[in-house]
mmCIF file of C-alpha atoms in Angstrom:
data_model
loop_
_atom_site.group_PDB
_atom_site.id
_atom_site.type_symbol
_atom_site.label_atom_id
_atom_site.label_comp_id
_atom_site.label_asym_id
_atom_site.label_seq_id
_atom_site.Cartn_x
_atom_site.Cartn_y
_atom_site.Cartn_z
ATOM 1 C CA SER A 19 0.054 -0.043 0.112
ATOM 2 C CA PRO A 20 1.216 3.374 -0.527
ATOM 3 C CA ALA A 21 1.152 4.527 3.064
ATOM 4 C CA SER A 22 3.204 1.406 3.945
ATOM 5 C CA SER A 23 5.650 1.986 1.188
ATOM 6 C CA GLY A 24 6.023 5.779 2.417
ATOM 7 C CA ALA A 25 6.677 4.587 6.003
ATOM 8 C CA ARG A 26 9.240 2.142 4.702
ATOM 9 C CA ILE A 27 11.128 4.983 2.866
ATOM 10 C CA ARG A 28 10.911 7.374 5.664
ATOM 11 C CA ALA A 29 12.231 4.428 8.017
ATOM 12 C CA VAL A 30 14.905 3.696 5.652
ATOM 13 C CA VAL A 31 16.173 7.327 5.206
ATOM 14 C CA ALA A 32 16.070 7.695 9.011
ATOM 15 C CA SER A 33 18.110 4.320 9.364
ATOM 16 C CA ALA A 34 20.554 5.831 6.997
ATOM 17 C CA ASP A 35 20.712 9.028 8.884
ATOM 18 C CA ARG A 36 21.421 7.273 12.146
ATOM 19 C CA ALA A 37 24.247 5.073 10.640
ATOM 20 C CA ARG A 38 25.812 7.931 9.185
ATOM 21 C CA ARG A 39 25.744 10.094 12.268
ATOM 22 C CA LEU A 40 26.952 7.178 14.232
ATOM 23 C CA ARG A 41 29.735 6.558 12.063
ATOM 24 C CA ASP A 42 30.789 10.434 12.339
ATOM 25 C CA ALA A 43 30.588 10.080 16.165
ATOM 26 C CA TRP A 44 32.876 7.218 16.214
ATOM 27 C CA ILE A 45 35.201 8.978 14.051
ATOM 28 C CA ARG A 46 35.250 11.949 16.552
ATOM 29 C CA ALA A 47 35.550 9.456 19.314
ATOM 30 C CA LYS A 48 38.464 7.839 17.639
ATOM 31 C CA THR A 49 40.143 11.240 17.531
ATOM 32 C CA ALA A 50 39.083 12.339 21.037
ATOM 33 C CA THR A 51 39.766 9.126 22.945
ATOM 34 C CA PRO A 52 43.474 9.565 23.727
ATOM 35 C CA ILE A 53 42.837 13.222 24.427
ATOM 36 C CA VAL A 54 40.181 12.716 26.911
ATOM 37 C CA ALA A 55 42.102 9.741 28.420
ATOM 38 C CA ILE A 56 45.144 12.179 28.741
ATOM 39 C CA ALA A 57 42.955 14.837 30.341
ATOM 40 C CA SER A 58 41.325 12.238 32.589
ATOM 41 C CA ALA A 59 44.701 10.991 33.609
ATOM 42 C CA GLY A 60 45.957 14.656 34.375
ATOM 43 C CA GLY A 61 42.870 15.352 36.347
ATOM 44 C CA CYS A 62 43.445 12.218 38.581
ATOM 45 C CA LEU A 63 47.012 12.902 38.909
ATOM 46 C CA MET A 64 46.332 16.525 40.042
ATOM 47 C CA ALA A 65 43.581 15.265 42.347
ATOM 48 C CA ARG A 66 45.987 12.930 43.870
ATOM 49 C CA VAL A 67 48.746 15.406 44.177
ATOM 50 C CA ALA A 68 46.439 17.910 45.856
ATOM 51 C CA GLY A 69 45.423 15.200 48.279
ATOM 52 C CA ALA A 70 41.814 15.111 47.219
ATOM 53 C CA SER A 71 39.477 12.216 48.256
ATOM 54 C CA THR A 72 39.210 9.264 46.226
ATOM 55 C CA ALA A 73 35.692 10.323 45.072
ATOM 56 C CA TRP A 74 37.552 13.327 43.222
ATOM 57 C CA VAL A 75 39.947 10.962 41.610
ATOM 58 C CA LEU A 76 37.056 9.068 40.425
ATOM 59 C CA VAL A 77 35.294 12.084 39.073
ATOM 60 C CA SER A 78 38.181 13.164 37.230
ATOM 61 C CA LEU A 79 38.642 9.802 35.722
ATOM 62 C CA LEU A 80 34.864 9.117 34.939
ATOM 63 C CA ALA A 81 33.606 12.501 33.871
ATOM 64 C CA PRO A 82 35.552 12.899 30.540
ATOM 65 C CA VAL A 83 34.901 9.619 29.509
ATOM 66 C CA SER A 84 31.039 9.824 30.397
ATOM 67 C CA VAL A 85 31.124 13.112 28.131
ATOM 68 C CA LEU A 86 32.684 11.194 25.260
ATOM 69 C CA ILE A 87 30.110 8.141 25.709
ATOM 70 C CA ALA A 88 27.381 10.884 25.841
ATOM 71 C CA VAL A 89 28.220 12.250 22.573
ATOM 72 C CA VAL A 90 28.214 9.031 20.855
ATOM 73 C CA ALA A 91 25.027 8.046 22.377
ATOM 74 C CA LEU A 92 23.288 11.329 21.291
ATOM 75 C CA ALA A 93 24.088 10.522 17.640
ATOM 76 C CA SER A 94 22.058 7.429 17.799
ATOM 77 C CA ARG A 95 19.032 9.150 18.819
ATOM 78 C CA PRO A 96 16.011 9.570 16.282
ATOM 79 C CA ARG A 97 15.709 12.932 14.884
ATOM 80 C CA PRO A 98 13.502 14.695 12.066
ATOM 81 C CA VAL A 99 15.050 13.900 8.691
ATOM 82 C CA ALA A 100 15.216 16.450 5.891
ATOM 83 C CA ASP A 101 15.192 16.214 2.042
ATOM 84 C CA ARG A 102 18.929 16.977 1.989
ATOM 85 C CA THR A 103 19.385 13.728 4.376
ATOM 86 C CA ALA A 104 17.652 11.486 1.728
ATOM 87 C CA ALA A 105 19.521 12.885 -0.980
ATOM 88 C CA ARG A 106 22.984 12.296 0.796
ATOM 89 C CA ALA A 107 21.926 8.767 1.848
ATOM 90 C CA ASP A 108 20.905 8.194 -1.794
ATOM 91 C CA GLU A 109 24.002 9.478 -3.194
ATOM 92 C CA ASP A 110 26.456 7.580 -0.657
ATOM 93 C CA ALA A 111 24.644 4.183 -1.330
ATOM 94 C CA HIS A 112 24.435 4.909 -5.287
ATOM 95 C CA LEU A 113 20.872 4.656 -5.600
ATOM 96 C CA GLY A 114 20.669 7.112 -8.429
ATOM 97 C CA GLY A 115 18.259 9.334 -7.294
ATOM 98 C CA GLU A 116 15.386 6.996 -6.525
ATOM 99 C CA LEU A 117 15.685 6.978 -2.751
ATOM 100 C CA ARG A 118 15.464 10.928 -2.732
ATOM 101 C CA SER A 119 12.690 11.015 -5.246
ATOM 102 C CA ALA A 120 10.728 8.365 -3.301
ATOM 103 C CA TYR A 121 11.309 10.138 0.127
ATOM 104 C CA TRP A 122 10.053 13.415 -1.700
ATOM 105 C CA PHE A 123 6.988 11.507 -2.668
ATOM 106 C CA ALA A 124 6.807 9.700 0.961
ATOM 107 C CA THR A 125 6.230 13.205 2.586
ATOM 108 C CA ARG A 126 3.451 14.442 0.616
ATOM 109 C CA GLU A 127 -0.154 13.631 1.244
ATOM 110 C CA SER A 128 -1.714 12.741 -2.234
ATOM 111 C CA VAL A 129 -0.274 9.435 -3.664
ATOM 112 C CA ASP A 130 -1.423 7.886 -7.076
ATOM 113 C CA ASP A 131 -0.624 4.612 -8.647
ATOM 114 C CA TRP A 132 2.666 5.644 -10.159
ATOM 115 C CA THR A 133 3.773 7.125 -6.991
ATOM 116 C CA ALA A 134 3.147 4.163 -5.072
ATOM 117 C CA TRP A 135 4.809 2.017 -7.614
ATOM 118 C CA HIS A 136 7.976 4.152 -7.449
ATOM 119 C CA MET A 137 7.961 4.362 -3.597
ATOM 120 C CA ASP A 138 7.549 0.816 -3.312
ATOM 121 C CA ARG A 139 10.640 -0.098 -5.957
ATOM 122 C CA ALA A 140 12.723 2.393 -4.173
ATOM 123 C CA ALA A 141 11.720 1.014 -0.504
ATOM 124 C CA THR A 142 12.801 -2.636 -1.778
ATOM 125 C CA ALA A 143 15.955 -1.115 -3.304
ATOM 126 C CA ALA A 144 16.852 0.800 -0.150
ATOM 127 C CA ASP A 145 15.813 -2.265 2.116
ATOM 128 C CA ASN A 146 18.735 -4.024 0.559
ATOM 129 C CA VAL A 147 21.361 -1.497 1.301
ATOM 130 C CA ALA A 148 23.680 -2.436 4.512
ATOM 131 C CA TRP A 149 23.912 0.947 5.853
ATOM 132 C CA THR A 150 26.715 0.137 8.187
ATOM 133 C CA ALA A 151 28.600 -1.025 5.150
ATOM 134 C CA VAL A 152 27.831 2.391 3.519
ATOM 135 C CA TYR A 153 28.755 4.096 6.912
ATOM 136 C CA PRO A 154 31.405 1.849 8.292
ATOM 137 C CA ARG A 155 32.638 2.613 11.708
ATOM 138 C CA PRO A 156 36.338 3.412 12.214
ATOM 139 C CA ARG A 157 38.493 0.599 14.128
ATOM 140 C CA LEU A 158 39.431 1.876 17.551
ATOM 141 C CA ARG A 159 42.136 -0.547 18.501
ATOM 142 C CA LEU A 160 44.918 1.633 18.503
ATOM 143 C CA SER A 161 43.421 4.846 20.228
ATOM 144 C CA MET A 162 41.521 2.600 22.675
ATOM 145 C CA ALA A 163 44.782 0.611 23.552
ATOM 146 C CA VAL A 164 46.605 3.907 24.144
ATOM 147 C CA SER A 165 43.725 5.344 26.177
ATOM 148 C CA ILE A 166 43.494 2.138 28.305
ATOM 149 C CA LEU A 167 47.321 2.299 28.928
ATOM 150 C CA VAL A 168 46.947 5.837 29.844
ATOM 151 C CA LEU A 169 44.157 5.539 32.217
ATOM 152 C CA ALA A 170 45.882 2.643 33.929
ATOM 153 C CA ALA A 171 48.799 4.491 34.495
ATOM 154 C CA ALA A 172 46.927 7.244 35.894
ATOM 155 C CA VAL A 173 45.183 4.791 38.339
ATOM 156 C CA ALA A 174 48.758 2.924 39.010
ATOM 157 C CA VAL A 175 50.770 5.958 39.589
ATOM 158 C CA PRO A 176 48.799 7.442 42.662
ATOM 159 C CA LEU A 177 49.407 4.227 44.267
ATOM 160 C CA ARG A 178 52.862 5.135 44.715
ATOM 161 C CA ARG A 179 51.875 8.622 46.298
ATOM 162 C CA SER A 180 52.856 7.452 49.687
ATOM 163 C CA LEU A 181 56.471 7.133 48.488
ATOM 164 C CA LEU A 182 56.305 10.618 47.329
ATOM 165 C CA VAL A 183 54.525 12.558 49.883
ATOM 166 C CA PRO A 184 57.250 12.180 52.629
ATOM 167 C CA THR A 185 59.785 13.577 50.010
ATOM 168 C CA LEU A 186 57.528 16.373 49.045
ATOM 169 C CA ALA A 187 56.804 17.053 52.766
ATOM 170 C CA SER A 188 60.296 16.860 53.905
ATOM 171 C CA PRO A 189 62.028 20.475 54.596
ATOM 172 C CA ALA A 190 64.508 21.254 51.681
#
């Protein structure tokens, strides 16, 4: 039916948009993860040197990481889709304008037989697109490994604080 084809088209475009936004968020996360880890480790070490409580050390570790997780999570939430989003998905999936055209018709109220056929055909073609292949997530192995090592060092180094404090506290 025309209504179901229109709904399929709108759902496909929304799915493509979400896949693209997630890919873009993961690219930003890949770049930001080591920076966040260094900032978090620096905050942890400064909290330890300042003699802050364990709670402050945990906050300095978890706050930047939580912000990074929130950025990626926000990218996956549904949002309204515009015609330009359909055009971009159509172009990226090499659908030859069919998805964009069908999306335009799917957002209109009146649908004739040809429009219904066109939307159904475009929906079938778009259903066969693996949007995660069109918008693949980057590999995070190296940036995550570096980040984990930095965070582990930030946690481990303060354990030796008891050795540093007498040296810092002794008169010069």
